Short mmCIF file of C-alpha atoms in Angstrom, two decimals:
data_model
loop_
_atom_site.label_atom_id
_atom_site.label_comp_id
_atom_site.label_asym_id
_atom_site.label_seq_id
_atom_site.Cartn_x
_atom_site.Cartn_y
_atom_site.Cartn_z
CA MET A 1 22.72 -22.05 -5.92
CA PRO A 2 24.71 -18.50 -5.33
CA ASN A 3 27.97 -17.12 -6.78
CA PRO A 4 29.47 -13.33 -7.05
CA VAL A 5 26.35 -12.44 -9.25
CA ILE A 6 24.04 -13.66 -7.36
CA ASP A 7 25.21 -12.77 -4.24
CA CYS A 8 25.85 -8.89 -5.32
CA LEU A 9 22.34 -9.14 -6.06
CA MET A 10 21.21 -10.72 -2.70
CA ASN A 11 23.14 -8.36 -0.84
CA HIS A 12 21.39 -4.56 -2.69
CA ARG A 13 20.99 -2.00 -0.26
CA SER A 14 20.99 0.90 -0.68
CA ILE A 15 23.23 3.86 0.64
CA ARG A 16 22.36 7.63 1.76
CA LYS A 17 26.22 8.79 3.46
CA PHE A 18 29.41 8.75 1.79
CA LYS A 19 32.42 9.86 2.25
CA PRO A 20 34.09 12.72 0.55
CA GLN A 21 35.45 11.14 -1.89
CA ALA A 22 34.71 11.86 -5.58
CA LEU A 23 34.58 9.11 -8.68
CA GLU A 24 37.99 8.24 -10.68
CA ALA A 25 37.12 8.89 -14.78
CA GLU A 26 38.10 5.10 -15.10
CA THR A 27 35.64 4.03 -12.02
CA LEU A 28 32.87 5.53 -14.18
CA GLU A 29 33.62 4.63 -17.23
CA THR A 30 33.62 1.24 -16.03
CA LEU A 31 29.87 1.59 -14.68
CA LEU A 32 28.88 3.57 -17.73
CA GLN A 33 30.55 0.05 -20.04
CA ALA A 34 28.10 -1.63 -17.95
CA GLY A 35 25.83 0.20 -18.47
CA VAL A 36 25.00 0.16 -22.38
CA ARG A 37 25.33 -3.38 -22.40
CA ALA A 38 22.18 -3.96 -21.05
CA ALA A 39 19.42 -5.53 -23.16
CA SER A 40 17.77 -2.67 -25.92
CA ALA A 41 14.64 -2.95 -27.97
CA GLY A 42 16.03 -3.85 -31.50
CA ASN A 43 19.71 -3.08 -30.32
CA LEU A 44 18.70 0.84 -30.61
CA GLN A 45 19.26 2.16 -27.03
CA HIS A 46 16.46 3.96 -26.77
CA TYR A 47 18.04 5.87 -23.95
CA SER A 48 20.59 8.75 -22.65
CA LEU A 49 22.56 8.60 -19.78
CA ILE A 50 23.57 11.48 -18.46
CA VAL A 51 26.11 11.88 -15.52
CA VAL A 52 26.58 15.17 -13.47
CA ASP A 53 28.65 16.00 -10.20
CA ASP A 54 28.75 20.09 -11.33
CA PRO A 55 27.43 21.20 -8.17
CA GLU A 56 25.09 23.61 -8.60
CA LYS A 57 23.23 21.51 -12.10
CA LYS A 58 23.12 18.38 -8.62
CA LYS A 59 21.68 20.58 -6.37
CA ALA A 60 18.74 21.95 -8.88
CA LEU A 61 18.22 18.44 -9.24
CA LEU A 62 18.24 16.46 -6.02
CA ASP A 63 19.75 19.15 -2.91
CA TRP A 64 21.64 16.70 -0.98
CA PRO A 65 24.91 19.01 0.20
CA GLU A 66 25.09 16.64 2.77
CA ALA A 67 26.32 13.74 0.68
CA GLY A 68 29.34 15.59 -0.75
CA PRO A 69 31.15 15.21 -4.33
CA VAL A 70 28.38 12.01 -5.10
CA THR A 71 28.37 11.03 -8.90
CA TYR A 72 24.69 11.70 -10.08
CA ILE A 73 23.85 9.74 -13.16
CA ILE A 74 21.11 9.66 -15.25
CA ALA A 75 19.28 7.33 -17.84
CA ALA A 76 16.78 9.72 -20.07
CA VAL A 77 14.14 7.54 -22.18
CA ASP A 78 15.69 8.82 -26.24
CA GLU A 79 14.44 9.37 -29.26
CA TYR A 80 16.31 12.25 -30.72
CA ARG A 81 18.85 10.60 -30.68
CA PHE A 82 17.64 8.03 -34.01
CA LYS A 83 14.74 11.45 -34.76
CA ARG A 84 18.30 12.94 -35.90
CA TRP A 85 20.41 10.10 -37.34
CA ALA A 86 15.69 9.49 -39.66
CA GLU A 87 16.48 12.44 -40.93
CA LEU A 88 19.99 12.18 -42.66
CA SER A 89 18.75 9.13 -43.47
CA LYS A 90 15.53 9.50 -44.79
CA ALA A 91 13.36 7.61 -42.39
CA PRO A 92 10.36 8.22 -40.67
CA PHE A 93 9.71 9.29 -37.75
CA TYR A 94 7.25 8.46 -35.12
CA PHE A 95 8.48 7.09 -32.07
CA ASP A 96 6.52 9.50 -29.94
CA GLN A 97 4.44 7.31 -29.39
CA ALA A 98 2.71 4.92 -26.22
CA VAL A 99 4.82 1.81 -27.59
CA ASN A 100 8.51 4.45 -27.72
CA LEU A 101 7.97 6.12 -23.99
CA PHE A 102 7.07 2.86 -22.31
CA ILE A 103 10.05 0.81 -24.45
CA GLY A 104 12.43 3.23 -23.97
CA TYR A 105 11.76 3.53 -19.98
CA TRP A 106 13.01 0.02 -19.52
CA ASP A 107 15.66 0.40 -22.01
CA ALA A 108 17.25 3.57 -20.22
CA ILE A 109 15.88 1.84 -16.62
CA VAL A 110 17.84 -2.07 -17.57
CA ALA A 111 21.49 0.89 -18.44
CA LEU A 112 20.57 2.40 -15.46
CA HIS A 113 20.00 -0.88 -13.48
CA ASN A 114 23.47 -2.70 -14.60
CA ILE A 115 25.24 1.10 -13.97
CA GLN A 116 24.12 0.36 -10.45
CA VAL A 117 24.77 -3.85 -9.96
CA ALA A 118 28.10 -2.73 -11.56
CA ALA A 119 28.56 0.40 -8.95
CA GLU A 120 27.73 -1.48 -6.33
CA SER A 121 30.19 -5.08 -7.36
CA LEU A 122 33.17 -3.13 -7.31
CA GLY A 123 32.05 -1.45 -2.92
CA LEU A 124 30.68 1.91 -4.15
CA GLY A 125 27.24 2.82 -2.80
CA THR A 126 23.91 3.97 -5.04
CA VAL A 127 20.49 5.15 -4.50
CA TYR A 128 17.52 5.48 -6.50
CA ILE A 129 16.28 8.79 -6.91
CA GLY A 130 12.08 8.96 -7.92
CA THR A 131 11.92 11.88 -8.35
CA VAL A 132 14.32 12.55 -10.86
CA LEU A 133 10.67 11.99 -12.66
CA SER A 134 9.90 15.62 -11.80
CA SER A 135 12.42 17.45 -13.27
CA ASP A 136 13.10 20.26 -15.27
CA LEU A 137 15.91 18.34 -17.68
CA THR A 138 15.35 20.75 -19.65
CA ALA A 139 15.85 23.71 -17.74
CA ILE A 140 18.87 22.28 -15.83
CA LEU A 141 20.61 19.90 -18.60
CA GLY A 142 19.20 20.93 -21.85
CA THR A 143 17.71 18.67 -23.09
CA PRO A 144 15.96 18.27 -26.65
CA GLU A 145 12.44 16.69 -27.52
CA TYR A 146 11.62 13.36 -27.08
CA VAL A 147 13.99 13.26 -24.04
CA PHE A 148 12.04 12.20 -20.95
CA PRO A 149 13.83 11.43 -17.47
CA ALA A 150 13.65 7.86 -17.05
CA GLY A 151 14.94 7.30 -13.11
CA MET A 152 18.52 8.86 -10.95
CA LEU A 153 21.27 6.79 -9.67
CA VAL A 154 23.69 9.00 -6.67
CA VAL A 155 26.61 6.48 -6.52
CA GLY A 156 29.01 7.27 -4.23
CA TYR A 157 31.86 6.16 -2.11
CA PRO A 158 29.71 4.14 0.71
CA ASP A 159 29.93 6.03 4.74
CA GLU A 160 27.20 3.21 6.23
CA THR A 161 26.49 0.12 5.60
CA PRO A 162 22.58 -0.86 6.56
CA GLU A 163 21.01 -3.95 7.46
CA LEU A 164 19.12 -5.85 4.36
CA ARG A 165 15.57 -3.94 4.42
CA PRO A 166 12.82 -7.45 5.17
CA ARG A 167 10.82 -7.48 1.09
CA LEU A 168 7.36 -8.79 1.51
CA PRO A 169 6.66 -12.88 1.70
CA LEU A 170 7.82 -14.43 -1.64
CA GLU A 171 4.34 -15.60 -2.57
CA ALA A 172 2.50 -11.81 -1.54
CA VAL A 173 4.43 -11.07 -5.82
CA VAL A 174 3.97 -13.98 -7.71
CA HIS A 175 2.28 -15.80 -9.11
CA PHE A 176 1.60 -19.23 -11.56
CA ASN A 177 -0.47 -18.98 -14.39
CA GLY A 178 -2.39 -16.42 -12.99
CA TYR A 179 -3.03 -13.29 -11.17
CA HIS A 180 -4.17 -14.59 -7.91
CA ILE A 181 -6.49 -12.67 -6.29
CA PRO A 182 -6.31 -12.56 -2.50
CA THR A 183 -8.59 -13.04 0.11
CA ASP A 184 -8.34 -10.38 3.25
CA ASN A 185 -6.89 -13.04 5.20
CA GLU A 186 -3.70 -13.64 2.69
CA VAL A 187 -3.37 -9.55 2.22
CA ASN A 188 -2.93 -10.56 6.18
CA ALA A 189 -0.87 -12.13 5.64
CA PHE A 190 1.65 -10.84 3.33
CA PHE A 191 1.55 -7.25 5.54
CA LEU A 192 1.93 -9.12 7.92
CA GLU A 193 5.99 -7.95 9.09
CA LYS A 194 5.46 -5.11 7.53
CA ASN A 195 2.25 -4.26 9.69
CA LYS A 196 4.48 -4.64 13.08
CA LEU A 197 7.17 -2.33 11.57
CA TRP A 198 4.59 0.07 13.83
CA ASN A 199 5.90 -1.44 16.96
CA SER A 200 9.02 -1.01 16.31
CA LEU A 201 9.30 3.30 15.13
CA PRO A 202 10.58 4.96 18.16
CA ALA A 203 7.71 5.36 20.96
CA SER A 204 8.35 9.34 20.20
CA ARG A 205 7.45 8.70 16.27
CA ARG A 206 4.51 6.73 16.95
CA GLU A 207 2.81 9.72 19.21
CA LYS A 208 3.53 12.42 16.48
CA LEU A 209 2.67 10.32 14.20
CA ILE A 210 -1.13 9.36 16.37
CA GLU A 211 -0.71 13.55 16.64
CA GLN A 212 -1.56 13.53 12.92
CA GLY A 213 -4.18 10.57 12.36
CA ILE A 214 -1.95 8.00 11.82
CA THR A 215 -2.06 4.80 13.37
CA ASN A 216 -0.28 2.49 11.59
CA MET A 217 1.75 1.44 8.12
CA ALA A 218 0.07 1.88 5.38
CA GLN A 219 -1.56 5.58 6.74
CA ARG A 220 2.13 6.42 7.04
CA ALA A 221 2.67 5.48 3.71
CA THR A 222 -0.44 7.16 2.04
CA LEU A 223 -0.78 10.24 4.31
CA GLY A 224 3.24 10.44 6.85
CA HIS A 225 5.49 9.89 3.16
CA TYR A 226 3.01 9.73 -0.30
CA THR A 227 0.75 12.32 0.57
CA GLU A 228 -1.82 13.04 -1.91
CA GLU A 229 -0.31 16.66 -2.24
CA PHE A 230 3.02 15.28 -3.29
CA ILE A 231 1.33 12.09 -5.73
CA ALA A 232 -0.60 15.07 -7.47
CA GLY A 233 2.30 16.93 -7.79
CA GLU A 234 4.99 14.56 -8.61
CA SER A 235 2.40 13.08 -11.66
CA LYS A 236 1.77 16.84 -12.92
CA ALA A 237 5.18 17.67 -12.98
CA ILE A 238 5.79 14.53 -15.59
CA PHE A 239 2.54 15.75 -17.54
CA GLU A 240 4.28 18.50 -17.92
CA ASN A 241 7.69 16.25 -19.19
CA LEU A 242 5.59 14.38 -21.43
CA LYS A 243 4.01 16.80 -23.10
CA LYS A 244 7.97 19.25 -23.64
CA ALA A 245 9.56 15.39 -24.69
CA GLY A 246 7.09 15.62 -27.10
CA PHE A 247 4.98 12.01 -26.41
CA LYS A 248 2.14 11.29 -27.40
CA LEU A 249 0.11 9.76 -23.78
CA SER A 250 -3.32 10.24 -25.55
CA GLU A 251 -5.94 7.81 -28.32
CA PRO A 252 -5.58 10.22 -30.58
CA GLY A 253 -9.39 11.73 -30.89
CA ASP A 254 -9.31 11.26 -26.72
CA MET B 1 38.25 -3.97 -13.02
CA PRO B 2 36.80 -6.89 -13.78
CA ASN B 3 35.34 -8.37 -11.89
CA PRO B 4 32.26 -11.48 -12.12
CA VAL B 5 29.29 -9.56 -11.82
CA ILE B 6 30.74 -7.55 -13.63
CA ASP B 7 32.10 -9.98 -16.86
CA CYS B 8 28.03 -11.32 -16.49
CA LEU B 9 26.64 -7.80 -17.09
CA MET B 10 29.37 -7.91 -20.11
CA ASN B 11 28.60 -10.39 -21.51
CA HIS B 12 25.01 -10.18 -22.11
CA ARG B 13 23.70 -11.15 -25.46
CA SER B 14 19.50 -12.27 -25.98
CA ILE B 15 19.14 -16.14 -27.30
CA ARG B 16 16.77 -17.05 -28.98
CA LYS B 17 16.98 -20.49 -29.45
CA PHE B 18 16.48 -23.24 -26.77
CA LYS B 19 17.20 -26.79 -25.54
CA PRO B 20 14.32 -28.55 -25.07
CA GLN B 21 14.72 -29.03 -21.22
CA ALA B 22 12.59 -27.28 -18.30
CA LEU B 23 14.25 -24.71 -16.00
CA GLU B 24 13.58 -26.28 -12.75
CA ALA B 25 11.20 -25.09 -9.31
CA GLU B 26 14.99 -24.73 -7.42
CA THR B 27 16.41 -22.72 -10.55
CA LEU B 28 13.23 -20.64 -10.60
CA GLU B 29 12.39 -20.18 -6.47
CA THR B 30 16.54 -18.55 -6.78
CA LEU B 31 16.49 -16.41 -9.58
CA LEU B 32 12.62 -14.56 -7.70
CA GLN B 33 14.55 -14.28 -5.30
CA ALA B 34 17.23 -12.94 -6.62
CA GLY B 35 14.61 -10.91 -8.34
CA VAL B 36 12.38 -9.18 -5.63
CA ARG B 37 15.63 -7.40 -4.04
CA ALA B 38 16.20 -5.13 -5.89
CA ALA B 39 15.67 -2.23 -5.03
CA SER B 40 12.02 -0.51 -4.73
CA ALA B 41 10.62 2.76 -3.99
CA GLY B 42 9.94 2.79 0.02
CA ASN B 43 10.48 -0.61 0.11
CA LEU B 44 6.67 -0.78 -1.50
CA GLN B 45 7.45 -2.74 -3.81
CA HIS B 46 4.77 -1.44 -6.12
CA TYR B 47 4.74 -5.11 -8.48
CA SER B 48 3.88 -8.47 -9.68
CA LEU B 49 6.32 -11.14 -11.16
CA ILE B 50 3.91 -13.59 -12.34
CA VAL B 51 5.24 -16.49 -14.05
CA VAL B 52 3.78 -18.79 -17.03
CA ASP B 53 4.76 -22.38 -18.24
CA ASP B 54 0.29 -23.42 -19.27
CA PRO B 55 1.74 -24.05 -23.47
CA GLU B 56 -2.54 -22.35 -23.94
CA LYS B 57 -1.12 -18.72 -21.99
CA LYS B 58 2.28 -18.82 -23.28
CA LYS B 59 1.01 -18.99 -27.02
CA ALA B 60 -1.85 -16.38 -25.81
CA LEU B 61 1.45 -14.22 -24.33
CA LEU B 62 3.20 -14.90 -27.28
CA ASP B 63 3.10 -17.99 -29.85
CA TRP B 64 6.49 -19.34 -30.23
CA PRO B 65 6.34 -22.92 -30.01
CA GLU B 66 9.73 -23.82 -31.87
CA ALA B 67 11.08 -22.95 -28.19
CA GLY B 68 10.14 -25.59 -26.08
CA PRO B 69 9.47 -26.07 -22.68
CA VAL B 70 11.06 -22.53 -21.80
CA THR B 71 9.73 -20.22 -18.69
CA TYR B 72 8.11 -16.49 -19.32
CA ILE B 73 8.35 -14.29 -16.62
CA ILE B 74 5.73 -11.21 -16.91
CA ALA B 75 6.69 -7.94 -14.47
CA ALA B 76 3.93 -5.18 -14.44
CA VAL B 77 3.29 -2.79 -12.32
CA ASP B 78 1.02 -3.36 -9.38
CA GLU B 79 -0.61 -1.25 -6.85
CA TYR B 80 -3.54 -2.97 -6.78
CA ARG B 81 -1.68 -5.01 -3.72
CA PHE B 82 -0.53 -1.87 -2.09
CA LYS B 83 -5.15 -1.18 -2.74
CA ARG B 84 -6.02 -3.39 -0.31
CA TRP B 85 -3.28 -3.64 1.89
CA ALA B 86 -4.35 0.60 2.27
CA GLU B 87 -8.42 -0.38 2.69
CA LEU B 88 -7.66 -3.20 5.24
CA SER B 89 -5.79 -0.95 7.31
CA LYS B 90 -8.66 1.48 6.73
CA ALA B 91 -5.77 4.07 4.47
CA PRO B 92 -6.40 6.48 1.53
CA PHE B 93 -5.49 5.16 -2.11
CA TYR B 94 -4.54 7.24 -4.80
CA PHE B 95 -1.65 5.45 -6.41
CA ASP B 96 -3.58 5.86 -10.16
CA GLN B 97 -1.24 8.13 -11.09
CA ALA B 98 0.89 9.09 -13.59
CA VAL B 99 4.09 9.47 -10.67
CA ASN B 100 3.13 5.62 -9.83
CA LEU B 101 2.78 4.34 -13.03
CA PHE B 102 6.30 5.81 -13.62
CA ILE B 103 7.69 4.62 -10.95
CA GLY B 104 6.02 0.62 -10.19
CA TYR B 105 7.07 0.19 -14.28
CA TRP B 106 10.83 1.34 -12.49
CA ASP B 107 10.51 -1.00 -9.45
CA ALA B 108 9.03 -4.07 -12.17
CA ILE B 109 12.13 -3.81 -14.65
CA VAL B 110 14.68 -3.31 -11.73
CA ALA B 111 13.40 -6.30 -10.64
CA LEU B 112 13.24 -8.13 -13.40
CA HIS B 113 16.50 -7.42 -14.60
CA ASN B 114 17.90 -8.62 -11.03
CA ILE B 115 15.45 -12.28 -12.91
CA GLN B 116 17.69 -11.65 -15.85
CA VAL B 117 21.31 -11.24 -14.65
CA ALA B 118 20.32 -13.19 -12.11
CA ALA B 119 19.41 -16.42 -14.95
CA GLU B 120 22.34 -15.72 -17.26
CA SER B 121 25.11 -15.40 -14.37
CA LEU B 122 23.68 -19.31 -13.46
CA GLY B 123 24.13 -19.85 -18.18
CA LEU B 124 20.36 -19.79 -18.63
CA GLY B 125 19.74 -18.11 -21.67
CA THR B 126 16.81 -15.24 -21.49
CA VAL B 127 15.35 -12.84 -24.35
CA TYR B 128 13.16 -9.73 -23.58
CA ILE B 129 9.86 -9.36 -25.54
CA GLY B 130 8.38 -5.80 -25.77
CA THR B 131 5.03 -6.48 -26.90
CA VAL B 132 4.11 -7.46 -23.65
CA LEU B 133 3.05 -4.13 -23.11
CA SER B 134 0.32 -4.56 -25.88
CA SER B 135 -0.53 -8.09 -23.54
CA ASP B 136 -4.23 -8.55 -22.83
CA LEU B 137 -2.69 -9.46 -19.57
CA THR B 138 -6.53 -9.41 -17.83
CA ALA B 139 -7.68 -11.58 -20.40
CA ILE B 140 -4.97 -13.48 -20.26
CA LEU B 141 -4.15 -13.85 -16.57
CA GLY B 142 -6.32 -12.58 -14.50
CA THR B 143 -5.24 -9.77 -13.31
CA PRO B 144 -7.25 -7.56 -12.19
CA GLU B 145 -7.34 -3.43 -11.28
CA TYR B 146 -3.84 -1.66 -11.65
CA VAL B 147 -2.27 -4.12 -13.08
CA PHE B 148 -0.87 -3.49 -15.91
CA PRO B 149 2.18 -5.33 -18.15
CA ALA B 150 5.65 -3.56 -17.84
CA GLY B 151 8.22 -5.90 -19.05
CA MET B 152 8.76 -10.19 -20.55
CA LEU B 153 11.76 -12.72 -20.12
CA VAL B 154 11.92 -15.62 -21.50
CA VAL B 155 14.08 -18.51 -19.55
CA GLY B 156 15.51 -21.77 -20.90
CA TYR B 157 18.35 -23.25 -21.60
CA PRO B 158 20.22 -22.05 -24.59
CA ASP B 159 21.09 -23.61 -27.42
CA GLU B 160 23.18 -20.75 -29.46
CA THR B 161 26.45 -18.67 -28.52
CA PRO B 162 26.21 -15.22 -30.84
CA GLU B 163 28.46 -13.13 -31.09
CA LEU B 164 28.82 -9.74 -28.72
CA ARG B 165 26.14 -7.06 -30.45
CA PRO B 166 27.56 -3.84 -31.05
CA ARG B 167 26.64 -0.57 -29.36
CA LEU B 168 26.38 2.74 -30.21
CA PRO B 169 30.09 4.33 -29.58
CA LEU B 170 28.73 5.47 -25.48
CA GLU B 171 29.64 9.31 -26.22
CA ALA B 172 26.15 8.86 -28.34
CA VAL B 173 24.79 7.78 -25.28
CA VAL B 174 26.92 9.32 -22.03
CA HIS B 175 26.51 13.33 -21.90
CA PHE B 176 28.05 14.90 -19.38
CA ASN B 177 26.23 17.74 -16.97
CA GLY B 178 24.29 18.96 -19.37
CA TYR B 179 22.50 16.71 -22.62
CA HIS B 180 25.35 17.34 -26.29
CA ILE B 181 23.68 18.52 -29.16
CA PRO B 182 24.92 16.69 -31.54
CA THR B 183 26.34 18.19 -35.15
CA ASP B 184 25.40 16.57 -38.52
CA ASN B 185 29.11 15.21 -38.63
CA GLU B 186 28.89 13.77 -34.52
CA VAL B 187 25.49 12.27 -35.37
CA ASN B 188 26.53 10.60 -38.61
CA ALA B 189 29.98 9.85 -37.07
CA PHE B 190 28.00 7.90 -34.02
CA PHE B 191 25.81 6.49 -36.39
CA LEU B 192 29.05 5.09 -38.39
CA GLU B 193 28.77 1.83 -37.61
CA LYS B 194 25.24 1.11 -37.90
CA ASN B 195 24.83 2.45 -41.45
CA LYS B 196 27.99 0.03 -42.11
CA LEU B 197 25.33 -2.74 -41.26
CA TRP B 198 23.90 -2.31 -44.46
CA ASN B 199 26.47 -3.85 -46.61
CA SER B 200 26.68 -6.88 -44.48
CA LEU B 201 23.33 -8.29 -44.81
CA PRO B 202 23.07 -10.94 -47.62
CA ALA B 203 23.14 -9.42 -50.44
CA SER B 204 19.56 -11.09 -51.56
CA ARG B 205 18.24 -9.75 -48.07
CA ARG B 206 19.49 -5.85 -49.38
CA GLU B 207 17.42 -7.14 -52.22
CA LYS B 208 14.08 -7.44 -51.38
CA LEU B 209 14.32 -4.35 -48.35
CA ILE B 210 15.48 -1.83 -51.39
CA GLU B 211 12.22 -3.15 -53.50
CA GLN B 212 10.45 -2.49 -50.17
CA GLY B 213 12.05 1.21 -51.20
CA ILE B 214 14.97 0.47 -48.49
CA THR B 215 17.86 1.67 -48.27
CA ASN B 216 19.61 2.03 -45.65
CA MET B 217 19.69 0.62 -41.86
CA ALA B 218 17.31 3.70 -40.35
CA GLN B 219 14.60 2.75 -43.11
CA ARG B 220 15.43 -1.04 -41.81
CA ALA B 221 15.20 -0.26 -38.87
CA THR B 222 10.76 2.10 -39.69
CA LEU B 223 9.93 1.12 -42.57
CA GLY B 224 11.30 -2.94 -42.29
CA HIS B 225 10.91 -3.11 -39.20
CA TYR B 226 9.65 -0.75 -36.55
CA THR B 227 6.55 -0.03 -38.90
CA GLU B 228 4.11 2.88 -38.53
CA GLU B 229 1.18 0.80 -37.80
CA PHE B 230 2.89 -1.61 -35.69
CA ILE B 231 4.17 1.86 -32.98
CA ALA B 232 0.23 2.71 -34.03
CA GLY B 233 -1.25 -0.69 -33.23
CA GLU B 234 1.10 -1.38 -30.38
CA SER B 235 0.56 1.93 -28.16
CA LYS B 236 -3.27 1.86 -29.43
CA ALA B 237 -3.54 -1.26 -27.33
CA ILE B 238 -1.05 0.36 -24.35
CA PHE B 239 -3.75 3.13 -24.12
CA GLU B 240 -6.65 0.44 -23.48
CA ASN B 241 -3.90 -1.03 -20.79
CA LEU B 242 -4.09 1.73 -19.32
CA LYS B 243 -7.59 2.13 -19.27
CA LYS B 244 -8.42 -0.94 -18.19
CA ALA B 245 -5.98 -1.17 -15.28
CA GLY B 246 -7.24 2.08 -14.13
CA PHE B 247 -3.65 4.42 -13.47
CA LYS B 248 -4.86 8.62 -14.85
CA LEU B 249 -2.68 9.39 -17.42
CA SER B 250 -3.73 12.93 -18.83
CA GLU B 251 -3.89 15.90 -16.40
CA PRO B 252 -7.53 16.28 -14.83
CA GLY B 253 -9.36 19.14 -17.26
CA ASP B 254 -6.89 17.87 -20.34
#
């Protein structure tokens, strides 16, 4: 039962090479309008979208000059706007708690994802940038309290046509009426194709990894890519951002 | 520059009334396939999708018998599957930290949002359910460590055609090259249409709210809907879920 919408979703690729052509204002407006039509908890839009095309600010967010005149769009959890409204309405403000952080994160990401899907439907290329979580939005973009980075999307005109990347088999990811704890054999079957990618790496690349003590794809994902230092550093910066934003992330008395 | 994809995104409505008609297996498969094509950090799919149609389990997740034979789809942050793969590959596991929680949340939500968009493109009706964050997935669905609820979608055949709900003006939500701290006048302008909704409430409803000390829309959103008790209760349950999942949410030594 394919249709143009499902075709678009099924053909998502992340794009990392762009033409030297900036987004037109009208196109950007279309993307943003699609973004804010996404579902939002209580229709309160607990997020902001920050469009960045200033080269210096882009550099501070993600130093990627070879991407050219692409546009960065940040989605941030935002309870600051609600707080201002509450103050003017003599309503109490207590949306600084765990549920607000996660519901706001959800709101922010679906708005940003609408933008990604809309952009791809127009032939634009995009890629999500996870390190925005550890970016200092207060220093770079002047975000106030109760604003926390949720996601960032790079949007531009694609200059590559990558293959679809294989996903895990559906049975690895989908559970019915309960979480299926897989046997070791099942786990091996889930990751069979991913494990095989080791042999498709260029021999020189593989040798270099082996020198680092990396002999398979799971070790490459951890030791070779998301190292313990990287994970710890990103997490530390996220704690800083949560503190700066003022979201309460531990139980009172903990 | 409308196209069928952007039209679909622009026409999202949450549906809360469904026909007594269950989702066909083939349709569900199409939705799930669209879900897993969503972008995923490092192509590692840090999430699981749990499909629930068992009436007892549905009741435990969201007691909504009048919705009929709808399907619930839960997206959960999942680093348990990765941990099992790491163990079998003699790779270290340290994906239990703040960055993993948030990146996993992002991954989970974009997969679920693909499912929502795909469902709407097929004429199905859907609604997101935020209280899944406080649901005890371990008790209800047997989720193991490093699995944390991210979002839930209800999917069925729609039996209502609600109007589009108004969003805040784009200038309230979108910022360019920096966060614009609005003046009070600007905040009032952002919420002008929302504030006006007070007068469109039925008089009897308004009277009841006034008896509770609620005299405008911001007070209704807080005192009348997301009460301090509700926010605290949901947040407490979220802390429990984070602890149960084993994600480290405070800085070592804090």
